Amino acid sequence: MKEFGFELRVCAWAERHWQPADSDGIALVARQLGTRSRRWDTVIIETTREALDHRAPFGEERLDSDLLHVARHAPASWAYYREALPDPGYPWRYVREAVHRAADRSFVETRRNGNKIELRRRYRYPDWIDRIVAIENKPNLDASAARVLAEQLEHDVALGLADEVWLATRATGEAIEPALLEAMPVEVGILAVSESADGWQAEPVWQPRSLSVATPGTRILERPDGGDHDASAARFEYAASEWKRDKRLEIAERAYERGWRSYANTMRPDCRHFELREPAGPFPWCAAKGREQTAAECSARCGQFEPEPPAWRSKGWPIAGGPGKAVKRLLDEQRQRRR
């Protein structure tokens, strides 16, 4: 199985079976999120329904860093925006644009007082994130893949941006899973993923340690090669706790907007060969290739891509707009239910 299909199955399992630390909590699952220098395969945002109710007035779309700056600091009463909001560290004209965008999304109000733009909030932005869990997916963990992955996971542990970091790999059925014998950081948990009669399951075979997300982290920039004649020191820099707090919010906002089933937005369900299989997913299937396809393969550049015939798209209920549109509606409805 390719990593893309494995990744979708880990996400599907997490949506159904992940147990947040808070017994009343729920999990939001997303794919391919992180920072500019590090992207996680699966991200789980632990929150509660009450917290999501408080987040809902800010809209279904994410708040980017500029909008978050306005939403978190907008005053309860009218005030000049440059006096009400803290210095962002970048030109104020971008803040002014964000204030207008926030007003368009109706979570702040604006008015003019002479030449000044004043604002006040309509809703208080909630502290809606309990924990962030990052999962790196590697179905076939051979020795070379393990070495590369161990270095990536060491970066995750040192930075401490997520509360927990896991490695998910395909279960082998051996008495000791091979992943346990690899030189992975001890802070990283290990999930053995397998297919059963009840669908895809993941068993924790090594529990992770909770990372300190409220304290400064360490970015590993460069490390020695480790040869006999390499006496160089590792290069690193500190990540401020404020940066980590802001970045966690941005990641959570993107997860809130996206959901893991957004894979249909990066594939071509309007191809006549595109199908959905396995109701537990559902997962994409290419009838032309006779197997599951990856997001990179499923594009207009595919040699077997064939647009849906116009007659398909002109049909009425139950596939109004054609099967491709129906696939997108189905996945979007499932994402909305999870939200």
Short mmCIF file of C-alpha atoms in Angstrom, two decimals:
data_model
loop_
_atom_site.label_atom_id
_atom_site.label_comp_id
_atom_site.label_asym_id
_atom_site.label_seq_id
_atom_site.Cartn_x
_atom_site.Cartn_y
_atom_site.Cartn_z
CA MET A 1 0.00 0.00 0.00
CA LYS A 2 1.24 3.47 -0.88
CA GLU A 3 1.66 6.14 1.78
CA PHE A 4 -1.30 8.17 0.52
CA GLY A 5 -3.78 5.31 0.98
CA PHE A 6 -2.24 4.43 4.34
CA GLU A 7 -2.54 8.06 5.41
CA LEU A 8 -6.26 8.14 4.57
CA ARG A 9 -6.84 4.98 6.62
CA VAL A 10 -5.03 6.40 9.64
CA CYS A 11 -7.18 9.53 9.37
CA ALA A 12 -10.37 7.46 9.07
CA TRP A 13 -9.39 5.44 12.14
CA ALA A 14 -8.60 8.60 14.11
CA GLU A 15 -12.00 10.13 13.29
CA ARG A 16 -13.79 7.08 14.63
CA HIS A 17 -11.65 5.89 17.49
CA TRP A 18 -9.32 8.60 18.82
CA GLN A 19 -9.96 9.22 22.52
CA PRO A 20 -9.08 12.77 23.65
CA ALA A 21 -7.45 13.25 27.04
CA ASP A 22 -10.64 15.04 28.16
CA SER A 23 -13.40 12.44 28.48
CA ASP A 24 -15.88 14.98 27.08
CA GLY A 25 -13.60 15.97 24.23
CA ILE A 26 -13.90 15.40 20.50
CA ALA A 27 -11.26 15.14 17.80
CA LEU A 28 -10.91 17.11 14.57
CA VAL A 29 -8.72 15.28 12.06
CA ALA A 30 -6.83 16.89 9.17
CA ARG A 31 -4.08 15.94 6.73
CA GLN A 32 -0.82 17.54 5.64
CA LEU A 33 -0.56 20.48 8.02
CA GLY A 34 2.32 22.07 9.88
CA THR A 35 4.88 24.82 9.42
CA ARG A 36 6.83 25.97 6.39
CA SER A 37 9.73 23.68 7.26
CA ARG A 38 7.81 20.68 8.65
CA ARG A 39 4.54 19.14 7.53
CA TRP A 40 2.75 16.37 9.44
CA ASP A 41 0.81 13.61 7.68
CA THR A 42 -2.06 13.54 10.18
CA VAL A 43 -3.02 16.23 12.69
CA ILE A 44 -5.60 15.72 15.46
CA ILE A 45 -7.05 18.75 17.23
CA GLU A 46 -8.57 17.82 20.58
CA THR A 47 -11.36 20.16 21.64
CA THR A 48 -14.91 20.10 23.02
CA ARG A 49 -18.33 20.75 21.50
CA GLU A 50 -18.77 23.78 23.74
CA ALA A 51 -15.49 25.25 22.51
CA LEU A 52 -16.51 24.64 18.90
CA ASP A 53 -19.82 26.39 19.56
CA HIS A 54 -17.85 29.45 20.67
CA ARG A 55 -15.62 29.18 17.58
CA ALA A 56 -18.56 28.83 15.15
CA PRO A 57 -19.48 32.58 14.90
CA PHE A 58 -16.10 33.23 13.24
CA GLY A 59 -17.16 31.23 10.16
CA GLU A 60 -16.27 27.94 8.54
CA GLU A 61 -13.19 29.34 6.81
CA ARG A 62 -9.93 29.55 8.71
CA LEU A 63 -8.59 32.70 10.29
CA ASP A 64 -5.12 33.40 8.94
CA SER A 65 -2.41 35.03 11.07
CA ASP A 66 -3.61 38.57 10.26
CA LEU A 67 -7.24 37.79 11.08
CA LEU A 68 -6.20 36.00 14.27
CA HIS A 69 -4.35 39.14 15.34
CA VAL A 70 -7.60 41.11 14.99
CA ALA A 71 -9.92 38.46 16.44
CA ARG A 72 -7.82 37.86 19.57
CA HIS A 73 -7.24 41.53 20.43
CA ALA A 74 -10.31 43.42 19.17
CA PRO A 75 -11.71 45.51 22.06
CA ALA A 76 -15.21 45.20 23.52
CA SER A 77 -15.88 48.94 23.02
CA TRP A 78 -15.08 51.31 20.17
CA ALA A 79 -11.39 52.19 19.82
CA TYR A 80 -8.94 53.33 17.14
CA TYR A 81 -7.51 50.13 15.68
CA ARG A 82 -3.85 51.24 16.04
CA GLU A 83 -4.41 51.93 19.73
CA ALA A 84 -6.56 48.86 20.40
CA LEU A 85 -4.38 46.23 18.72
CA PRO A 86 -0.81 45.43 19.78
CA ASP A 87 2.04 46.23 17.42
CA PRO A 88 2.06 43.33 14.91
CA GLY A 89 5.71 43.71 13.95
CA TYR A 90 4.82 44.42 10.30
CA PRO A 91 3.30 47.46 8.52
CA TRP A 92 -0.01 48.72 9.89
CA ARG A 93 -1.55 48.83 6.42
CA TYR A 94 -1.81 45.05 6.52
CA VAL A 95 -3.59 45.28 9.86
CA ARG A 96 -6.03 47.79 8.38
CA GLU A 97 -6.78 45.37 5.55
CA ALA A 98 -7.32 42.57 8.08
CA VAL A 99 -9.72 44.78 10.06
CA HIS A 100 -11.83 45.28 6.94
CA ARG A 101 -11.74 41.56 6.17
CA ALA A 102 -12.82 40.81 9.74
CA ALA A 103 -15.72 43.23 9.35
CA ASP A 104 -16.72 41.49 6.10
CA ARG A 105 -16.84 38.22 8.04
CA SER A 106 -18.96 39.92 10.72
CA PHE A 107 -16.97 39.13 13.84
CA VAL A 108 -15.96 42.77 14.33
CA GLU A 109 -17.70 46.06 13.60
CA THR A 110 -16.00 49.14 12.18
CA ARG A 111 -16.82 52.82 11.88
CA ARG A 112 -15.05 56.03 10.90
CA ASN A 113 -14.29 58.73 13.43
CA GLY A 114 -12.87 61.51 11.30
CA ASN A 115 -9.90 59.97 9.50
CA LYS A 116 -9.58 57.14 12.00
CA ILE A 117 -10.99 53.62 11.65
CA GLU A 118 -12.43 52.34 14.92
CA LEU A 119 -13.44 48.79 15.69
CA ARG A 120 -15.06 46.68 18.35
CA ARG A 121 -15.59 42.95 18.56
CA ARG A 122 -18.91 41.17 18.22
CA TYR A 123 -17.60 37.91 19.70
CA ARG A 124 -14.69 37.04 21.94
CA TYR A 125 -12.29 34.66 20.21
CA PRO A 126 -12.25 31.49 22.35
CA ASP A 127 -9.37 29.41 23.60
CA TRP A 128 -10.81 26.41 21.79
CA ILE A 129 -7.78 24.10 21.45
CA ASP A 130 -7.06 21.56 24.17
CA ARG A 131 -4.27 19.54 22.56
CA ILE A 132 -2.61 18.99 19.17
CA VAL A 133 -1.44 15.50 18.21
CA ALA A 134 0.85 14.91 15.22
CA ILE A 135 1.09 11.52 13.49
CA GLU A 136 3.76 10.61 10.95
CA ASN A 137 2.63 7.76 8.66
CA LYS A 138 5.07 5.23 7.26
CA PRO A 139 3.46 1.91 6.21
CA ASN A 140 6.73 0.22 5.22
CA LEU A 141 9.41 1.10 7.73
CA ASP A 142 12.63 -0.25 6.28
CA ALA A 143 16.03 0.68 7.69
CA SER A 144 16.72 3.61 5.36
CA ALA A 145 13.24 5.09 5.87
CA ALA A 146 13.63 4.68 9.64
CA ARG A 147 16.87 6.71 9.70
CA VAL A 148 15.31 9.62 7.82
CA LEU A 149 12.13 9.46 9.87
CA ALA A 150 14.00 9.34 13.19
CA GLU A 151 15.72 12.63 12.34
CA GLN A 152 12.40 14.27 11.45
CA LEU A 153 10.81 13.08 14.68
CA GLU A 154 13.76 14.39 16.68
CA HIS A 155 13.01 17.82 15.22
CA ASP A 156 9.35 17.48 16.29
CA VAL A 157 10.29 16.51 19.84
CA ALA A 158 12.86 19.29 20.19
CA LEU A 159 10.48 21.96 18.89
CA GLY A 160 7.54 20.83 21.02
CA LEU A 161 4.88 22.35 18.79
CA ALA A 162 2.52 19.38 19.23
CA ASP A 163 1.47 17.96 22.59
CA GLU A 164 2.14 14.42 21.35
CA VAL A 165 3.99 12.92 18.39
CA TRP A 166 3.22 9.45 17.03
CA LEU A 167 4.59 7.17 14.33
CA ALA A 168 1.97 5.01 12.56
CA THR A 169 3.24 1.98 10.65
CA ARG A 170 1.74 -1.18 9.17
CA ALA A 171 1.44 -4.00 11.71
CA THR A 172 3.59 -7.03 10.86
CA GLY A 173 2.11 -9.52 13.33
CA GLU A 174 5.54 -10.29 14.77
CA ALA A 175 6.03 -10.76 18.51
CA ILE A 176 7.90 -7.43 18.60
CA GLU A 177 6.98 -4.86 15.99
CA PRO A 178 10.10 -3.84 14.00
CA ALA A 179 9.36 -0.16 14.68
CA LEU A 180 10.15 -0.78 18.35
CA LEU A 181 13.64 -1.92 17.41
CA GLU A 182 14.46 1.21 15.40
CA ALA A 183 16.29 4.19 16.91
CA MET A 184 13.24 6.39 17.28
CA PRO A 185 13.07 9.10 19.96
CA VAL A 186 11.61 7.58 23.11
CA GLU A 187 9.18 10.50 23.38
CA VAL A 188 7.41 9.34 20.19
CA GLY A 189 4.50 6.91 20.43
CA ILE A 190 4.11 4.04 17.95
CA LEU A 191 0.84 2.84 16.39
CA ALA A 192 0.61 -0.55 14.65
CA VAL A 193 -2.09 -0.25 11.99
CA SER A 194 -3.88 -3.32 10.62
CA GLU A 195 -7.05 -4.30 8.78
CA SER A 196 -9.67 -6.33 10.63
CA ALA A 197 -13.24 -7.47 10.07
CA ASP A 198 -14.39 -4.24 11.74
CA GLY A 199 -12.30 -2.03 9.48
CA TRP A 200 -8.89 -0.47 9.98
CA GLN A 201 -7.55 -0.51 13.54
CA ALA A 202 -4.50 1.00 15.23
CA GLU A 203 -2.97 -0.43 18.38
CA PRO A 204 -0.58 1.64 20.51
CA VAL A 205 2.54 -0.47 21.05
CA TRP A 206 4.54 2.38 22.60
CA GLN A 207 3.02 5.28 24.52
CA PRO A 208 4.33 8.80 23.82
CA ARG A 209 5.49 11.36 26.32
CA SER A 210 3.66 14.66 26.57
CA LEU A 211 5.77 17.51 25.20
CA SER A 212 6.01 20.96 26.75
CA VAL A 213 4.17 23.27 24.37
CA ALA A 214 4.08 26.28 26.72
CA THR A 215 7.87 26.65 26.97
CA PRO A 216 10.38 27.71 24.28
CA GLY A 217 11.33 24.99 21.81
CA THR A 218 14.49 24.22 19.89
CA ARG A 219 14.82 24.28 16.12
CA ILE A 220 17.61 21.96 14.97
CA LEU A 221 19.16 23.71 11.96
CA GLU A 222 22.15 21.50 11.26
CA ARG A 223 23.76 18.50 12.88
CA PRO A 224 27.16 16.82 12.35
CA ASP A 225 27.32 13.95 9.89
CA GLY A 226 28.78 11.73 12.56
CA GLY A 227 31.85 10.54 10.67
CA ASP A 228 35.16 9.71 12.33
CA HIS A 229 36.59 13.10 11.44
CA ASP A 230 33.46 15.19 12.03
CA ALA A 231 33.90 17.18 15.23
CA SER A 232 31.50 19.97 14.30
CA ALA A 233 28.76 21.04 16.67
CA ALA A 234 25.05 21.01 15.94
CA ARG A 235 23.45 24.34 15.03
CA PHE A 236 20.13 25.26 16.57
CA GLU A 237 17.97 28.20 17.53
CA TYR A 238 15.22 28.73 20.07
CA ALA A 239 11.54 29.05 19.16
CA ALA A 240 9.76 31.47 21.48
CA SER A 241 6.72 30.23 23.35
CA GLU A 242 4.70 33.10 21.82
CA TRP A 243 5.62 31.89 18.32
CA LYS A 244 4.57 28.37 19.24
CA ARG A 245 1.25 29.57 20.63
CA ASP A 246 0.48 31.55 17.47
CA LYS A 247 1.57 28.73 15.16
CA ARG A 248 -0.58 26.20 17.02
CA LEU A 249 -3.59 28.46 16.53
CA GLU A 250 -2.88 28.80 12.81
CA ILE A 251 -2.57 25.02 12.42
CA ALA A 252 -5.82 24.45 14.33
CA GLU A 253 -7.63 27.02 12.20
CA ARG A 254 -6.49 25.31 9.01
CA ALA A 255 -7.62 21.94 10.40
CA TYR A 256 -11.01 23.45 11.31
CA GLU A 257 -11.50 24.64 7.74
CA ARG A 258 -10.08 21.68 5.87
CA GLY A 259 -10.83 18.28 7.37
CA TRP A 260 -9.04 15.18 6.08
CA ARG A 261 -11.54 14.44 3.33
CA SER A 262 -10.42 17.51 1.42
CA TYR A 263 -8.39 15.13 -0.77
CA ALA A 264 -11.18 15.48 -3.37
CA ASN A 265 -10.12 19.10 -3.84
CA THR A 266 -6.65 18.02 -5.00
CA MET A 267 -7.80 15.12 -7.20
CA ARG A 268 -10.02 14.80 -10.28
CA PRO A 269 -13.34 13.23 -9.27
CA ASP A 270 -14.72 14.57 -12.57
CA CYS A 271 -12.76 11.84 -14.38
CA ARG A 272 -14.98 9.01 -15.62
CA HIS A 273 -12.61 6.47 -13.99
CA PHE A 274 -12.77 8.03 -10.50
CA GLU A 275 -14.67 5.99 -7.91
CA LEU A 276 -15.11 5.84 -4.14
CA ARG A 277 -14.73 2.50 -2.37
CA GLU A 278 -14.89 1.16 1.17
CA PRO A 279 -17.72 2.93 3.03
CA ALA A 280 -15.47 3.09 6.11
CA GLY A 281 -13.40 5.68 4.22
CA PRO A 282 -14.50 6.26 1.65
CA PHE A 283 -11.25 5.97 -0.27
CA PRO A 284 -10.53 6.95 -3.90
CA TRP A 285 -10.20 4.27 -6.57
CA CYS A 286 -9.11 4.50 -10.22
CA ALA A 287 -11.00 2.07 -12.45
CA ALA A 288 -8.53 2.61 -15.29
CA LYS A 289 -5.53 1.60 -13.16
CA GLY A 290 -7.48 -0.99 -11.19
CA ARG A 291 -6.11 0.27 -7.87
CA GLU A 292 -6.09 3.19 -5.49
CA GLN A 293 -4.36 6.25 -6.88
CA THR A 294 -2.38 8.96 -5.14
CA ALA A 295 -3.24 12.65 -5.23
CA ALA A 296 -0.17 13.27 -7.41
CA GLU A 297 -1.30 10.67 -9.95
CA CYS A 298 -4.92 11.80 -10.11
CA SER A 299 -4.62 14.96 -12.18
CA ALA A 300 -5.32 16.26 -15.66
CA ARG A 301 -1.75 15.20 -16.55
CA CYS A 302 -2.66 11.53 -16.09
CA GLY A 303 -2.49 9.72 -19.42
CA GLN A 304 -5.75 7.91 -18.64
CA PHE A 305 -7.69 10.98 -17.55
CA GLU A 306 -11.05 11.22 -19.33
CA PRO A 307 -13.51 13.98 -18.46
CA GLU A 308 -17.03 12.89 -17.65
CA PRO A 309 -19.28 12.86 -20.71
CA PRO A 310 -21.55 15.94 -20.87
CA ALA A 311 -24.58 13.65 -20.67
CA TRP A 312 -23.49 12.55 -17.18
CA ARG A 313 -23.36 16.13 -15.96
CA SER A 314 -26.82 16.97 -17.29
CA LYS A 315 -28.57 14.28 -15.29
CA GLY A 316 -30.86 15.16 -12.43
CA TRP A 317 -31.32 13.63 -8.99
CA PRO A 318 -29.63 11.71 -7.39
CA ILE A 319 -26.38 12.69 -9.14
CA ALA A 320 -27.19 16.21 -10.23
CA GLY A 321 -24.18 17.70 -11.96
CA GLY A 322 -22.56 14.33 -12.60
CA PRO A 323 -20.77 11.76 -10.41
CA GLY A 324 -17.79 14.06 -9.84
CA LYS A 325 -20.00 16.74 -8.28
CA ALA A 326 -21.79 14.07 -6.27
CA VAL A 327 -18.45 12.83 -4.86
CA LYS A 328 -17.51 16.34 -3.77
CA ARG A 329 -20.92 16.88 -2.15
CA LEU A 330 -20.71 13.57 -0.29
CA LEU A 331 -17.25 14.27 1.12
CA ASP A 332 -18.17 17.84 2.00
CA GLU A 333 -21.30 16.68 3.86
CA GLN A 334 -19.25 14.19 5.85
CA ARG A 335 -16.73 16.90 6.70
CA GLN A 336 -19.53 19.22 7.81
CA ARG A 337 -20.96 16.51 10.07
CA ARG A 338 -17.59 16.03 11.72
CA ARG A 339 -17.27 19.79 12.21
#
